[in-house]
Amino acid sequence: MDDPVLLTGAGGAVGEAILEGIGDAYEWKLMFHSPPAEEPSHEYLVGDVADDEDVAAAVEGVGAVIHLAGDPRPEAPWDSVLANNIDGTQKMYEAAVDEGVERFVYASSNHAVGAFETDRRTPEMYREEDDFLLDGSEFPRPGNLYGVSKATGEVLGRYYHDEHGIKVCNIRIGNLTRGHPPIDYERGQAMWLSYPDCAHIHECALEADYEFEIVYGISDNDRKYYSLDRAREVLGYRPQDNSAHFEGEDRVVEPDA
Ligand SMILES: NC(=O)C1=CN([C@@H]2O[C@H](COP(=O)(O)OP(=O)(O)OC[C@H]3O[C@@H](n4cnc5c(N)ncnc54)[C@H](O)[C@@H]3O)[C@@H](O)[C@H]2O)C=CC1
Ligand SMILES: O=C1O[C@H](COP(=O)(O)O)[C@@H](O)[C@H](O)[C@H]1O
């Protein structure tokens, strides 16, 4: 990707992981919701993804969008996910196709499929010996309204791809934590996404050849219940981390060289 890349939600945790890992690899245009505390080392603007003028200014001159901005709370109320996640994503897509943007990478979520985690399947499905695996071809099954908004973002991508040809990669992000996997939280360990792997999968999504994809964004955890096959095959994703390589906060197995 030679053109500038718009990163919405740049001030959040996922944005931080991406900029730490691949900040030097691209010409970025960062979008913040409120003025950043420190002057960013990349071009930036402040705006709301639910505002047509802000969104048009954001996509101007970019070749790709990584769309992270939104309300990330699993317990977020409908009025918030409707405005920030659904309306905001639709406006981003509309502006992107108007601008002729080539590709759109969308931060979907494990919560788009959270209701697969039924009482009958859990907690066994969070364990290494269990063979239950979602692969991205399943229909969304949200367990909360936030998950509904994330599934809706995926469907918006399907529409804008089919109608306008923009390349779309939906990454169903697991549980991003810095440094080590969540502690005493089996579900979080099964869908842990390390900061380096988060940056790497987004770089893959900016570079790979695809049309419309839904992939899971987790590290290569032994416990996983999300398949990484599609991300490996289509994006060339090669995660370096595994939650099983940690005891609490301590790494006990080093990543392969
Ligand atoms: N952190 C995680 O483990 C996961 C995150 N995600 C998704 O990744 C994306 C980023 O999540 P995080 O970085 O964790 O959240 P965050 O809350 O740290 O960052 C989100 C950013 O979006 C901005 N934002 C919110 N509403 C906005 C609006 N209307 N206009 C412009 N900017 C707005 C906020 O100011 C914030 O900087 C979200 O869409 C979330 O749903 C999905 C799965 C897991
Ligand atoms: O989509 C998201 O998922 C992660 C993990 O979910 P959790 O229910 O295990 O906490 C969550 O931390 C994050 O806030 C959310 O955006």
Short mmCIF file of N, CA, C and O and ligand atoms in Angstrom, two decimals, residues 72 109-111 146 174-175 185 187 191, ligand 2:
data_model
loop_
_atom_site.label_atom_id
_atom_site.label_comp_id
_atom_site.label_asym_id
_atom_site.label_seq_id
_atom_site.Cartn_x
_atom_site.Cartn_y
_atom_site.Cartn_z
N PRO A 72 -16.40 0.42 22.09
CA PRO A 72 -15.93 -0.97 22.16
C PRO A 72 -16.51 -1.76 23.35
O PRO A 72 -16.14 -2.91 23.56
N SER A 109 -15.51 -8.07 15.86
CA SER A 109 -15.25 -8.54 17.23
C SER A 109 -15.71 -9.96 17.45
O SER A 109 -16.65 -10.45 16.80
N ASN A 110 -15.05 -10.59 18.41
CA ASN A 110 -15.52 -11.88 18.94
C ASN A 110 -16.98 -11.80 19.37
O ASN A 110 -17.70 -12.79 19.34
N HIS A 111 -17.43 -10.62 19.77
CA HIS A 111 -18.81 -10.49 20.24
C HIS A 111 -19.84 -10.59 19.11
O HIS A 111 -21.03 -10.73 19.38
N TYR A 146 -23.78 -4.67 21.35
CA TYR A 146 -22.48 -4.31 20.79
C TYR A 146 -22.12 -5.32 19.69
O TYR A 146 -21.69 -4.94 18.58
N GLY A 174 -10.07 -10.73 18.89
CA GLY A 174 -10.33 -11.42 20.15
C GLY A 174 -10.18 -10.48 21.33
O GLY A 174 -10.92 -9.50 21.47
N ASN A 175 -9.22 -10.75 22.18
CA ASN A 175 -9.02 -9.95 23.39
C ASN A 175 -7.59 -9.42 23.39
O ASN A 175 -6.65 -10.16 23.65
N TYR A 185 -8.62 -16.03 33.26
CA TYR A 185 -9.75 -15.77 32.37
C TYR A 185 -9.57 -16.67 31.15
O TYR A 185 -8.90 -16.32 30.19
N ARG A 187 -11.55 -17.74 28.76
CA ARG A 187 -12.06 -17.23 27.48
C ARG A 187 -11.08 -16.23 26.88
O ARG A 187 -10.77 -16.28 25.69
N MET A 191 -8.76 -16.42 23.26
CA MET A 191 -8.85 -15.48 22.14
C MET A 191 -7.92 -14.29 22.33
O MET A 191 -8.15 -13.21 21.79
O1 LIG B 2 -14.92 -6.66 21.32
C1 LIG B 2 -14.36 -6.61 22.39
O2 LIG B 2 -13.90 -7.74 22.95
C2 LIG B 2 -12.93 -7.72 24.00
C3 LIG B 2 -12.97 -9.08 24.68
O3 LIG B 2 -14.25 -9.29 25.20
P1 LIG B 2 -14.48 -9.62 26.75
O4 LIG B 2 -15.97 -9.73 26.90
O5 LIG B 2 -13.78 -10.93 26.98
O6 LIG B 2 -13.85 -8.53 27.55
C4 LIG B 2 -13.25 -6.59 24.98
O7 LIG B 2 -12.29 -6.56 26.02
C5 LIG B 2 -13.27 -5.29 24.20
O8 LIG B 2 -13.56 -4.20 25.05
C6 LIG B 2 -14.33 -5.35 23.15
O9 LIG B 2 -14.25 -4.21 22.31
#
